[in-house]
Amino acid sequence: MKTLKKKLPCLNWIPEYDLSCLVGDSIAGLTVSLLIIPQALAYGLVAGLPPNYGLYSAFVGGIIYFFFGSTNELNIGPTAIMSLMTYQYTSHGGADYAVLLCFLTGVIELIAAIVNLGKVEAGIPSPELPPFSITINNQTMSFEETIKDIGLGVIMVPLIGILNDVAVVSSFSKGNGFDITQEITVLGLINIIGSFFRSMPTTACFSRTAVNATSGVRTPAAGLLTGISVLIALAVLTPFFRYIPKASLAAVIICAVLQMIDYGIVKPLWKTKKLELLHLIVTFVACLFIGLEWGILLGITVNLVCMLFKLATPTVSVDHANFPQSNYPFVLVTPSNGMLYPSSMHIRTVILKAGMKEGNGILPVVVDCSHIVDFDYTSLKGLIGMMDSFKKSEQPLIFLNMKPTIISRVKLIKDEITSYDSLEQVENKL
């Protein structure tokens, strides 16, 4: 029963549902529905689709989240970023591309959860299978050809959806924690089921979630009411939506997107970490000129390269010191972090140079391993090679405060390593 309640969170709050919850959820659900309907129409146009596709994408999220959702405030539906990413495919592939991309996004998100990363058509869409073959200009493309044409979007759209969903949920979790796997599972289900109703890819929306929270939402039942309101709008009000000026819908998008731009982050980044500001600028410029997917991918790549560079070149302090009793000089080398593959060559080079330059090839070199918590095989080979180099030059190389687990692993390959717990022990040995 505990597992069932974890997978179906609605079982936790439905038995305790009362009139006060109904009032709060009704106010929040109706308030959000007044926001999501014009937003959905606008985001449908942004995605290069008829505006009714935005409404198709707006009602499924609340209904599915009613059963599987664990965050009261969350609203899942069409968003600016997902609409822009979808447009890159609908601009040449039409609505079928958006629906298939929605289905594939849901599948990828479910897999990620399992492995634990203006004409308006009236009426509600009848459920139908996602288009696994697509016809463009009287030419039918197979499922494999369509996937090849979508290319990077098959990975990037689900990735952005997951990251956005987790970011919004974490902002409104109120410090209570949340089940990331469950949230990704729900998001995947919403996109898969939504694709049967001609939905485009969806994810959590920060602005609507904020409105939900400030309107006094009590449970995910508010999302159910929002979904039903959108269904009623699809069935009854769509003939009137055709008369909404596109300029009005554009204003809706501008108001929603302006809140997403964090201007205030630039100054703190400039003062504290200019390199991170470079990541921001590179990603922004790349998204602007070469497309969202490639821009985001380039931003991630630049960030990874900078992280790897930092990991490969850790700070290694080299100091002259003296033994406490004899006052005999030695060279103290202290690496700042673990000695793994990316950093092993750098640390080895610094130690060898310290022995030759600071120790003149004579003074003992003491390596303080206090901050080294792990080794990999490449680092072990480098360590053994360094020990052999010092042995050939007859210069003492001593290890201080090395973890017992690391010593035992090194001894499996080379039994000559010894580590000491204090400088007094080193001095007595020498």
Coordinates of C-alpha atoms in Angstrom, one line a residue:
M1 CA 0.0 0.0 0.0
K2 CA 2.9 2.3 0.8
T3 CA 4.4 1.8 -2.7
L4 CA 0.9 2.3 -4.3
K5 CA 0.5 5.7 -2.5
K6 CA 4.0 6.7 -3.6
K7 CA 3.1 6.0 -7.3
L8 CA -0.4 7.4 -6.9
P9 CA 0.0 10.4 -4.5
C10 CA -3.7 11.3 -4.9
L11 CA -4.4 8.4 -2.5
N12 CA -2.7 10.4 0.3
W13 CA -4.9 13.5 0.1
I14 CA -8.3 12.3 -1.3
P15 CA -9.4 10.7 2.0
E16 CA -8.7 14.0 3.8
Y17 CA -10.3 16.3 1.2
D18 CA -12.8 18.7 2.7
L19 CA -14.8 21.7 1.8
S20 CA -12.0 24.2 2.5
C21 CA -9.8 22.3 0.1
L22 CA -12.5 22.4 -2.5
V23 CA -12.9 26.2 -2.2
G24 CA -9.2 26.8 -2.4
D25 CA -8.7 24.5 -5.4
S26 CA -11.8 25.9 -7.2
I27 CA -10.5 29.5 -6.9
A28 CA -7.0 28.5 -8.0
G29 CA -8.2 26.2 -10.8
L30 CA -10.5 28.8 -12.3
T31 CA -7.8 31.6 -12.0
V32 CA -5.2 29.5 -13.7
S33 CA -7.7 28.5 -16.5
L34 CA -8.2 32.2 -17.2
L35 CA -4.4 32.5 -17.7
I36 CA -3.7 29.2 -19.5
I37 CA -6.3 29.6 -22.2
P38 CA -4.9 32.8 -23.8
Q39 CA -1.3 31.6 -23.1
A40 CA -2.1 28.2 -24.8
L41 CA -3.5 30.0 -27.9
A42 CA -0.4 32.2 -28.1
Y43 CA 2.0 29.3 -27.6
G44 CA 0.3 27.3 -30.3
L45 CA 1.1 30.1 -32.7
V46 CA 4.7 30.4 -31.4
A47 CA 5.1 26.7 -32.2
G48 CA 4.0 27.3 -35.8
L49 CA 0.7 25.5 -35.3
P50 CA -2.9 26.5 -35.4
P51 CA -3.8 28.0 -31.9
N52 CA -6.1 25.2 -31.1
Y53 CA -3.1 22.9 -30.7
G54 CA -2.1 25.0 -27.8
L55 CA -5.4 24.2 -26.1
Y56 CA -4.9 20.5 -26.9
S57 CA -1.7 20.8 -25.0
A58 CA -3.2 22.6 -22.0
F59 CA -5.9 20.2 -20.7
V60 CA -4.1 16.9 -20.4
G61 CA -1.5 18.0 -17.9
G62 CA -3.9 19.0 -15.1
I63 CA -6.0 15.8 -15.5
I64 CA -3.0 13.4 -15.4
Y65 CA -1.3 15.4 -12.7
F66 CA -4.4 15.0 -10.5
F67 CA -3.7 11.3 -10.2
F68 CA 0.1 11.1 -10.3
G69 CA 1.3 14.6 -9.2
S70 CA 2.9 15.3 -5.8
T71 CA 3.3 19.1 -5.9
N72 CA 0.1 21.0 -5.2
E73 CA 1.1 24.2 -7.1
L74 CA 2.6 22.7 -10.3
N75 CA 0.9 23.4 -13.6
I76 CA 2.1 21.5 -16.7
G77 CA 1.2 22.7 -20.2
P78 CA 2.6 24.6 -23.1
T79 CA 5.5 26.9 -22.4
A80 CA 7.5 29.5 -24.4
I81 CA 10.7 27.4 -24.5
M82 CA 9.0 24.2 -25.6
S83 CA 7.0 26.1 -28.2
L84 CA 10.1 27.7 -29.7
M85 CA 11.9 24.3 -29.8
T86 CA 8.8 22.7 -31.4
Y87 CA 8.7 25.5 -34.1
Q88 CA 12.0 24.4 -35.5
Y89 CA 10.3 21.2 -36.7
T90 CA 6.8 22.3 -37.4
S91 CA 8.1 25.0 -39.7
H92 CA 8.9 22.3 -42.3
G93 CA 7.1 19.2 -41.0
G94 CA 3.8 20.5 -39.9
A95 CA 1.6 19.6 -36.9
D96 CA 2.4 15.9 -37.2
Y97 CA 6.0 16.6 -36.3
A98 CA 4.8 18.4 -33.1
V99 CA 2.6 15.5 -32.1
L100 CA 5.3 12.8 -32.8
L101 CA 7.9 14.9 -30.9
C102 CA 5.5 15.1 -28.0
F103 CA 5.1 11.3 -28.0
L104 CA 8.9 10.8 -28.2
T105 CA 9.5 13.4 -25.5
G106 CA 7.2 11.4 -23.2
V107 CA 8.9 8.1 -24.0
I108 CA 12.4 9.6 -23.4
E109 CA 11.2 11.2 -20.1
L110 CA 9.7 7.9 -19.0
I111 CA 12.9 6.1 -19.8
A112 CA 14.8 8.7 -17.9
A113 CA 12.5 8.1 -14.9
I114 CA 12.8 4.3 -15.1
V115 CA 16.6 4.4 -15.1
N116 CA 16.8 6.9 -12.2
L117 CA 18.1 12.3 -16.7
G118 CA -4.9 31.7 -37.0
K119 CA -7.8 29.4 -37.9
V120 CA -9.2 27.8 -34.8
E121 CA -11.0 24.5 -35.1
A122 CA -13.9 24.0 -32.8
G123 CA -14.4 20.9 -30.6
I124 CA -12.4 18.5 -28.5
P125 CA -9.9 16.4 -30.4
S126 CA -10.8 12.7 -30.7
P127 CA -8.1 10.4 -29.3
E128 CA -5.9 8.9 -32.1
L129 CA -2.5 7.3 -32.5
P130 CA 0.5 9.6 -32.9
P131 CA 1.7 9.8 -36.5
F132 CA 4.5 7.2 -36.9
S133 CA 4.6 8.0 -40.6
I134 CA 4.3 11.6 -41.9
T135 CA 3.2 12.9 -45.4
I136 CA 4.8 16.1 -46.6
N137 CA 4.2 17.4 -50.1
N138 CA 2.7 14.1 -51.2
Q139 CA 5.8 12.2 -49.9
T140 CA 5.4 9.8 -47.0
M141 CA 8.3 9.7 -44.5
S142 CA 8.7 6.5 -42.4
F143 CA 9.2 6.6 -38.7
E144 CA 12.9 6.1 -39.0
E145 CA 13.2 8.9 -41.6
T146 CA 11.2 11.3 -39.3
I147 CA 13.4 10.5 -36.3
K148 CA 16.5 11.2 -38.5
D149 CA 14.9 14.5 -39.6
I150 CA 14.1 15.5 -36.1
G151 CA 17.7 14.6 -35.1
L152 CA 19.0 16.3 -31.9
G153 CA 15.5 17.4 -30.9
V154 CA 14.7 13.8 -29.8
I155 CA 17.2 14.3 -26.9
M156 CA 17.2 18.1 -26.4
V157 CA 13.4 18.6 -26.1
P158 CA 13.0 16.0 -23.3
L159 CA 16.1 17.2 -21.6
I160 CA 14.9 20.8 -21.5
G161 CA 11.5 19.6 -20.4
I162 CA 12.9 17.6 -17.5
L163 CA 15.3 20.4 -16.4
N164 CA 12.5 23.0 -16.5
D165 CA 10.1 20.7 -14.6
V166 CA 12.6 19.9 -11.8
A167 CA 13.5 23.6 -11.6
V168 CA 9.9 24.7 -11.1
V169 CA 9.0 21.9 -8.7
S170 CA 12.1 22.7 -6.6
S171 CA 11.1 26.4 -6.4
F172 CA 7.7 25.6 -5.0
S173 CA 8.4 22.5 -2.9
K174 CA 8.7 24.8 0.2
G175 CA 11.7 22.9 1.5
N176 CA 9.6 19.7 1.9
G177 CA 11.6 17.8 -0.7
F178 CA 10.1 16.0 -3.7
D179 CA 10.4 12.7 -5.6
I180 CA 12.3 13.7 -8.8
T181 CA 11.6 10.3 -10.4
Q182 CA 7.9 10.6 -9.8
E183 CA 7.8 14.1 -11.3
I184 CA 9.7 12.9 -14.4
T185 CA 7.3 9.9 -14.7
V186 CA 4.3 12.2 -14.6
L187 CA 5.8 14.5 -17.2
G188 CA 6.5 11.5 -19.4
L189 CA 2.9 10.2 -19.0
I190 CA 1.4 13.6 -19.7
N191 CA 3.4 14.0 -23.0
I192 CA 2.6 10.4 -24.1
I193 CA -1.1 10.6 -23.4
G194 CA -1.2 14.2 -24.7
S195 CA 0.2 13.1 -28.1
F196 CA -3.0 11.0 -28.5
F197 CA -4.9 14.3 -28.3
R198 CA -2.7 16.2 -30.8
S199 CA -0.6 17.9 -28.1
M200 CA 2.7 19.5 -28.6
P201 CA 5.5 18.9 -26.1
T202 CA 4.7 20.3 -22.6
T203 CA 6.5 20.9 -19.3
A204 CA 6.0 22.8 -16.1
C205 CA 5.2 26.5 -16.4
F206 CA 6.6 28.9 -13.8
S207 CA 4.2 31.7 -14.3
R208 CA 1.1 29.6 -14.1
T209 CA 2.5 27.6 -11.1
A210 CA 3.1 30.9 -9.3
V211 CA -0.5 32.1 -10.0
N212 CA -1.7 28.7 -8.7
A213 CA 0.3 29.1 -5.5
T214 CA -0.8 32.7 -4.8
S215 CA -4.5 31.8 -5.5
G216 CA -4.5 29.5 -2.5
V217 CA -4.3 26.0 -4.2
R218 CA -4.6 23.2 -1.7
T219 CA -4.2 20.0 -3.8
P220 CA -3.6 18.9 -7.4
A221 CA -7.4 18.8 -7.8
A222 CA -7.0 22.4 -8.9
G223 CA -5.2 21.1 -12.1
L224 CA -8.2 18.9 -12.8
L225 CA -10.5 21.8 -12.7
T226 CA -8.2 23.8 -15.0
G227 CA -8.1 20.9 -17.4
I228 CA -11.9 20.6 -17.4
S229 CA -12.2 24.4 -18.0
V230 CA -9.9 24.1 -21.0
L231 CA -12.0 21.2 -22.4
I232 CA -15.1 23.4 -22.0
A233 CA -13.4 26.2 -23.8
L234 CA -12.4 23.8 -26.6
A235 CA -16.0 22.5 -26.9
V236 CA -17.9 25.9 -26.6
L237 CA -15.7 28.9 -26.9
T238 CA -13.3 28.1 -29.8
P239 CA -15.5 29.8 -32.5
F240 CA -15.0 33.1 -30.6
F241 CA -11.2 32.7 -30.3
R242 CA -10.7 33.3 -34.0
Y243 CA -11.5 37.0 -33.4
I244 CA -8.7 37.5 -30.9
P245 CA -6.1 39.8 -32.5
K246 CA -2.7 38.2 -32.8
A247 CA -1.3 41.4 -31.3
S248 CA -3.2 40.6 -28.1
L249 CA -1.8 37.0 -28.0
A250 CA 1.7 38.5 -28.7
A251 CA 1.2 40.7 -25.6
V252 CA 0.4 37.6 -23.6
I253 CA 3.6 35.9 -24.6
I254 CA 5.7 39.0 -23.9
C255 CA 4.3 39.4 -20.4
A256 CA 4.9 35.7 -19.7
V257 CA 8.5 35.7 -21.1
L258 CA 9.6 38.9 -19.5
Q259 CA 9.2 37.4 -16.1
M260 CA 11.6 34.6 -17.1
I261 CA 14.5 36.9 -17.9
D262 CA 16.7 37.2 -14.9
Y263 CA 18.5 40.5 -15.5
G264 CA 19.7 40.7 -11.9
I265 CA 22.0 37.7 -12.3
V266 CA 24.5 39.5 -14.6
K267 CA 26.0 41.8 -12.0
P268 CA 26.6 39.1 -9.3
L269 CA 28.2 36.8 -11.9
W270 CA 30.5 39.6 -13.1
K271 CA 31.5 40.3 -9.5
T272 CA 31.9 36.7 -8.3
K273 CA 32.6 34.4 -11.3
K274 CA 33.2 36.0 -14.6
L275 CA 33.7 32.6 -16.3
E276 CA 30.1 31.7 -15.5
L277 CA 29.0 34.9 -17.2
L278 CA 30.9 33.7 -20.3
H279 CA 28.8 30.5 -20.2
L280 CA 25.6 32.7 -20.1
I281 CA 26.7 34.9 -23.0
V282 CA 27.9 32.0 -25.2
T283 CA 24.6 30.1 -24.7
F284 CA 22.5 33.3 -25.3
V285 CA 24.3 34.3 -28.5
A286 CA 24.3 30.7 -29.8
C287 CA 20.6 30.2 -29.2
L288 CA 19.9 33.5 -30.9
F289 CA 21.9 32.8 -34.1
I290 CA 22.2 29.0 -34.5
G291 CA 19.0 27.7 -32.9
L292 CA 17.9 26.7 -29.4
E293 CA 19.0 23.1 -29.4
W294 CA 22.5 23.8 -30.7
G295 CA 22.8 26.8 -28.5
I296 CA 21.9 24.9 -25.4
L297 CA 24.2 22.0 -26.4
L298 CA 27.0 24.5 -27.0
G299 CA 26.4 26.1 -23.6
I300 CA 26.5 22.7 -21.9
T301 CA 29.7 21.8 -23.8
V302 CA 31.4 25.0 -22.8
N303 CA 30.5 24.5 -19.2
L304 CA 31.8 20.9 -19.3
V305 CA 35.0 21.9 -20.9
C306 CA 35.6 24.6 -18.2
M307 CA 34.7 22.0 -15.5
L308 CA 37.1 19.5 -17.0
F309 CA 39.8 22.1 -17.2
K310 CA 39.4 23.0 -13.6
L311 CA 39.4 19.3 -12.6
A312 CA 42.5 18.7 -14.7
T313 CA 44.4 21.6 -13.2
P314 CA 43.8 21.6 -9.5
T315 CA 45.7 23.8 -7.1
V316 CA 48.8 22.2 -5.8
S317 CA 50.7 24.2 -3.2
V318 CA 54.5 23.8 -3.0
D319 CA 56.2 25.1 0.2
H320 CA 59.6 24.9 1.9
A321 CA 59.3 23.5 5.5
N322 CA 61.5 22.1 8.2
F323 CA 61.1 18.9 10.3
P324 CA 60.1 19.8 13.9
Q325 CA 63.0 18.2 15.7
S326 CA 66.1 18.3 13.5
N327 CA 65.0 21.5 11.6
Y328 CA 66.1 19.7 8.4
P329 CA 64.5 21.3 5.3
F330 CA 62.1 19.5 3.0
V331 CA 59.6 20.3 0.2
L332 CA 56.0 20.0 1.2
V333 CA 53.5 19.4 -1.7
T334 CA 49.8 19.6 -1.0
P335 CA 47.3 18.7 -3.8
S336 CA 43.9 20.4 -3.2
N337 CA 41.7 17.5 -4.4
G338 CA 41.5 13.9 -5.6
M339 CA 44.1 12.5 -8.0
L340 CA 41.9 11.2 -10.8
Y341 CA 42.6 10.7 -14.5
P342 CA 42.1 14.3 -15.7
S343 CA 44.4 15.7 -12.9
S344 CA 46.9 13.0 -12.5
M345 CA 49.4 14.3 -15.1
H346 CA 49.2 17.8 -13.7
I347 CA 49.8 16.7 -10.1
R348 CA 52.6 14.4 -11.1
T349 CA 54.3 17.2 -13.2
V350 CA 54.1 19.6 -10.3
I351 CA 55.6 17.1 -7.8
L352 CA 58.4 16.2 -10.2
K353 CA 59.2 19.9 -10.8
A354 CA 59.1 20.6 -7.1
G355 CA 61.6 17.9 -6.4
M356 CA 64.0 19.2 -9.0
K357 CA 63.5 23.0 -8.7
E358 CA 62.5 23.5 -5.0
G359 CA 64.4 20.5 -3.7
N360 CA 67.4 20.7 -6.0
G361 CA 67.1 17.0 -6.6
I362 CA 68.3 16.3 -3.0
L363 CA 65.8 17.5 -0.4
P364 CA 63.0 15.1 0.6
V365 CA 59.7 15.7 -1.0
V366 CA 56.7 15.1 1.3
V367 CA 53.3 14.8 -0.4
D368 CA 50.4 15.6 1.9
C369 CA 47.6 13.4 0.7
S370 CA 44.9 14.7 3.2
H371 CA 42.7 16.0 0.4
I372 CA 43.1 12.9 -1.9
V373 CA 40.2 10.6 -1.3
D374 CA 40.3 8.5 -4.5
F375 CA 42.6 7.2 -7.2
D376 CA 41.8 5.6 -10.6
Y377 CA 44.0 3.1 -12.5
T378 CA 45.6 5.8 -14.7
S379 CA 46.5 7.9 -11.6
L380 CA 48.0 4.8 -9.9
K381 CA 50.2 4.1 -12.9
G382 CA 51.3 7.8 -12.8
L383 CA 52.0 7.5 -9.1
I384 CA 54.1 4.4 -9.5
G385 CA 56.0 6.0 -12.4
M386 CA 56.7 9.1 -10.2
M387 CA 57.9 6.9 -7.4
D388 CA 60.3 5.1 -9.8
S389 CA 61.6 8.5 -11.0
F390 CA 62.4 9.6 -7.5
K391 CA 64.0 6.3 -6.7
K392 CA 66.3 6.5 -9.7
S393 CA 67.5 10.0 -8.7
E394 CA 67.9 8.8 -5.1
Q395 CA 65.7 11.6 -3.8
P396 CA 63.3 10.7 -0.9
L397 CA 59.6 10.8 -1.8
I398 CA 57.3 10.5 1.2
F399 CA 53.5 10.3 1.4
L400 CA 51.8 11.8 4.4
N401 CA 48.2 11.1 5.6
M402 CA 47.3 8.8 2.7
K403 CA 44.0 7.0 3.2
P404 CA 44.3 3.3 4.1
T405 CA 42.0 2.3 1.2
I406 CA 44.3 4.1 -1.3
I407 CA 47.4 2.5 0.2
S408 CA 45.9 -1.0 -0.1
R409 CA 45.0 -0.4 -3.7
V410 CA 48.5 0.9 -4.6
K411 CA 50.1 -2.1 -2.9
L412 CA 48.2 -4.4 -5.1
I413 CA 50.4 -3.1 -7.9
K414 CA 53.5 -1.9 -6.1
D415 CA 54.3 -3.0 -2.6
E416 CA 57.0 -0.4 -1.9
I417 CA 54.7 2.5 -0.9
T418 CA 54.6 3.7 2.7
S419 CA 52.5 6.5 4.2
Y420 CA 53.0 8.2 7.5
D421 CA 50.6 9.9 9.9
S422 CA 52.8 12.7 11.1
L423 CA 56.0 14.6 10.2
E424 CA 57.6 13.2 13.4
Q425 CA 57.2 9.7 11.9
V426 CA 58.7 10.8 8.7
E427 CA 61.7 12.5 10.5
N428 CA 62.4 9.3 12.5
K429 CA 62.3 7.2 9.3
L430 CA 64.8 9.5 7.5

